[in-house]
CSV table of C-alpha atoms in Angstrom, one decimal:
chain,number,residue,atom,x,y,z
A,1,GLN,CA,-39.0,-11.0,-0.1
A,2,VAL,CA,-41.4,-13.4,1.5
A,3,GLN,CA,-44.2,-11.9,3.7
A,4,LEU,CA,-46.5,-13.8,6.0
A,5,GLN,CA,-49.7,-12.5,7.5
A,6,GLU,CA,-51.8,-14.4,10.1
A,7,SER,CA,-55.6,-13.7,10.4
A,8,GLY,CA,-58.5,-15.1,12.3
A,9,PRO,CA,-60.8,-14.5,15.3
A,10,GLY,CA,-59.2,-13.0,18.3
A,11,LEU,CA,-61.6,-14.7,20.8
A,12,VAL,CA,-62.6,-18.3,20.9
A,13,LYS,CA,-64.9,-20.0,23.4
A,14,PRO,CA,-63.7,-23.0,25.4
A,15,SER,CA,-64.3,-26.4,23.7
A,16,GLN,CA,-64.6,-24.7,20.3
A,17,THR,CA,-62.1,-24.9,17.4
A,18,LEU,CA,-59.5,-22.2,16.8
A,19,SER,CA,-59.1,-21.5,13.1
A,20,LEU,CA,-56.3,-19.3,11.7
A,21,THR,CA,-55.1,-18.5,8.2
A,22,CYS,CA,-51.6,-17.4,7.1
A,23,THR,CA,-51.4,-15.6,3.8
A,24,VAL,CA,-48.0,-15.9,2.1
A,25,SER,CA,-46.7,-13.4,-0.5
A,26,GLY,CA,-43.4,-13.3,-2.3
A,27,ALA,CA,-43.0,-17.1,-2.4
A,28,SER,CA,-45.1,-20.1,-3.3
A,29,ILE,CA,-46.0,-22.5,-0.6
A,30,THR,CA,-45.5,-25.3,-3.0
A,31,THR,CA,-41.8,-24.6,-3.5
A,32,TYR,CA,-39.1,-25.9,-1.3
A,33,TYR,CA,-39.8,-24.8,2.3
A,34,TYR,CA,-41.7,-25.9,5.4
A,35,TRP,CA,-44.5,-23.7,6.7
A,36,ASN,CA,-44.7,-23.7,10.5
A,37,TRP,CA,-47.2,-22.7,13.1
A,38,ILE,CA,-45.7,-21.6,16.4
A,39,ARG,CA,-47.4,-20.0,19.4
A,40,GLN,CA,-46.3,-18.1,22.5
A,41,PRO,CA,-48.6,-18.1,25.6
A,42,PRO,CA,-48.4,-15.1,27.8
A,43,GLY,CA,-45.3,-15.1,30.0
A,44,LYS,CA,-44.0,-18.3,28.4
A,45,GLY,CA,-41.6,-19.3,25.6
A,46,LEU,CA,-42.3,-20.2,22.0
A,47,GLU,CA,-44.1,-23.5,21.4
A,48,TRP,CA,-43.9,-25.3,18.0
A,49,ILE,CA,-47.3,-26.6,16.8
A,50,GLY,CA,-46.6,-28.2,13.5
A,51,TYR,CA,-45.8,-27.6,9.8
A,52,ILE,CA,-47.0,-28.3,6.3
A,53,ALA,CA,-44.3,-29.0,3.8
A,54,TRP,CA,-44.0,-27.7,0.3
A,55,SER,CA,-45.1,-31.2,-0.7
A,56,GLY,CA,-48.3,-31.0,1.4
A,57,SER,CA,-47.1,-33.4,4.0
A,58,THR,CA,-47.7,-32.5,7.6
A,59,TYR,CA,-46.0,-33.1,11.0
A,60,TYR,CA,-47.3,-32.1,14.4
A,61,SER,CA,-46.0,-31.6,17.9
A,62,PRO,CA,-46.8,-34.9,19.8
A,63,SER,CA,-48.4,-32.9,22.6
A,64,LEU,CA,-50.8,-31.2,20.3
A,65,LYS,CA,-51.2,-33.8,17.5
A,66,SER,CA,-54.6,-35.1,18.6
A,67,ARG,CA,-56.1,-31.6,18.4
A,68,THR,CA,-54.2,-30.1,15.4
A,69,SER,CA,-54.8,-29.9,11.7
A,70,ILE,CA,-52.7,-27.9,9.3
A,71,SER,CA,-53.9,-27.6,5.7
A,72,ARG,CA,-53.2,-25.4,2.7
A,73,ASP,CA,-55.0,-23.6,-0.2
A,74,THR,CA,-52.5,-23.5,-3.0
A,75,SER,CA,-54.7,-21.4,-5.3
A,76,ASN,CA,-54.6,-18.6,-2.7
A,77,ASN,CA,-51.1,-19.4,-1.3
A,78,GLN,CA,-52.5,-19.8,2.2
A,79,LEU,CA,-52.0,-22.2,5.0
A,80,SER,CA,-54.5,-22.8,7.8
A,81,LEU,CA,-54.3,-24.0,11.4
A,82,GLN,CA,-57.2,-25.7,13.2
A,83,LEU,CA,-56.9,-26.5,16.9
A,84,SER,CA,-59.9,-28.2,18.4
A,85,SER,CA,-61.3,-28.5,21.9
A,86,VAL,CA,-59.5,-25.3,23.0
A,87,THR,CA,-59.1,-24.4,26.7
A,88,PRO,CA,-57.8,-21.1,28.2
A,89,GLU,CA,-54.3,-22.7,28.2
A,90,ASP,CA,-54.4,-22.3,24.4
A,91,THR,CA,-54.5,-18.5,24.8
A,92,ALA,CA,-51.4,-17.3,22.9
A,93,VAL,CA,-49.9,-15.2,20.1
A,94,TYR,CA,-50.0,-17.5,17.1
A,95,TYR,CA,-47.3,-17.1,14.4
A,96,CYS,CA,-46.7,-18.7,11.0
A,97,ALA,CA,-43.1,-18.9,9.9
A,98,ARG,CA,-41.1,-20.3,7.0
A,99,GLY,CA,-38.3,-22.8,7.7
A,100,ILE,CA,-36.5,-26.0,6.8
A,101,GLN,CA,-38.6,-28.6,8.6
A,102,THR,CA,-38.8,-27.3,12.2
A,103,VAL,CA,-35.8,-25.0,11.9
A,104,VAL,CA,-37.3,-21.6,11.4
A,105,GLY,CA,-35.4,-18.7,10.0
A,106,SER,CA,-36.2,-15.0,10.0
A,107,ASP,CA,-39.4,-15.2,7.9
A,108,TRP,CA,-42.2,-14.8,10.4
A,109,GLY,CA,-45.6,-13.2,10.4
A,110,GLN,CA,-46.3,-10.5,12.9
A,111,GLY,CA,-48.5,-12.8,15.0
A,112,THR,CA,-52.1,-12.8,16.0
A,113,GLN,CA,-53.4,-12.8,19.5
A,114,VAL,CA,-56.0,-15.5,20.3
A,115,THR,CA,-57.8,-15.6,23.6
A,116,VAL,CA,-59.8,-18.5,24.8
A,117,SER,CA,-62.5,-17.3,27.1
A,118,SER,CA,-66.2,-17.7,27.7
């Protein structure tokens, strides 16, 4: 059974870079799946951010592409999210989830709250 666990700072200052890590257990991130980052701002719906595929290729939401980078550490079976030049509008619960391209199934992390504030 795959398990995903997000981690990172809960508070980021405006204009800085948000950095999160998702540690995956029970499955290798280099086998056939796509590893997605998704967020949910307070009082709003889910927003897809991007994914890194089992092959290492990446694909980002057009609205966030200029500020987003997703990478991986295969030796530690981790994926990472970096979102630059953050504003308070980037405040959200951030999730990592496994799927087939952008179609995510039931394998999600528990989420991590990130607040952007000075």
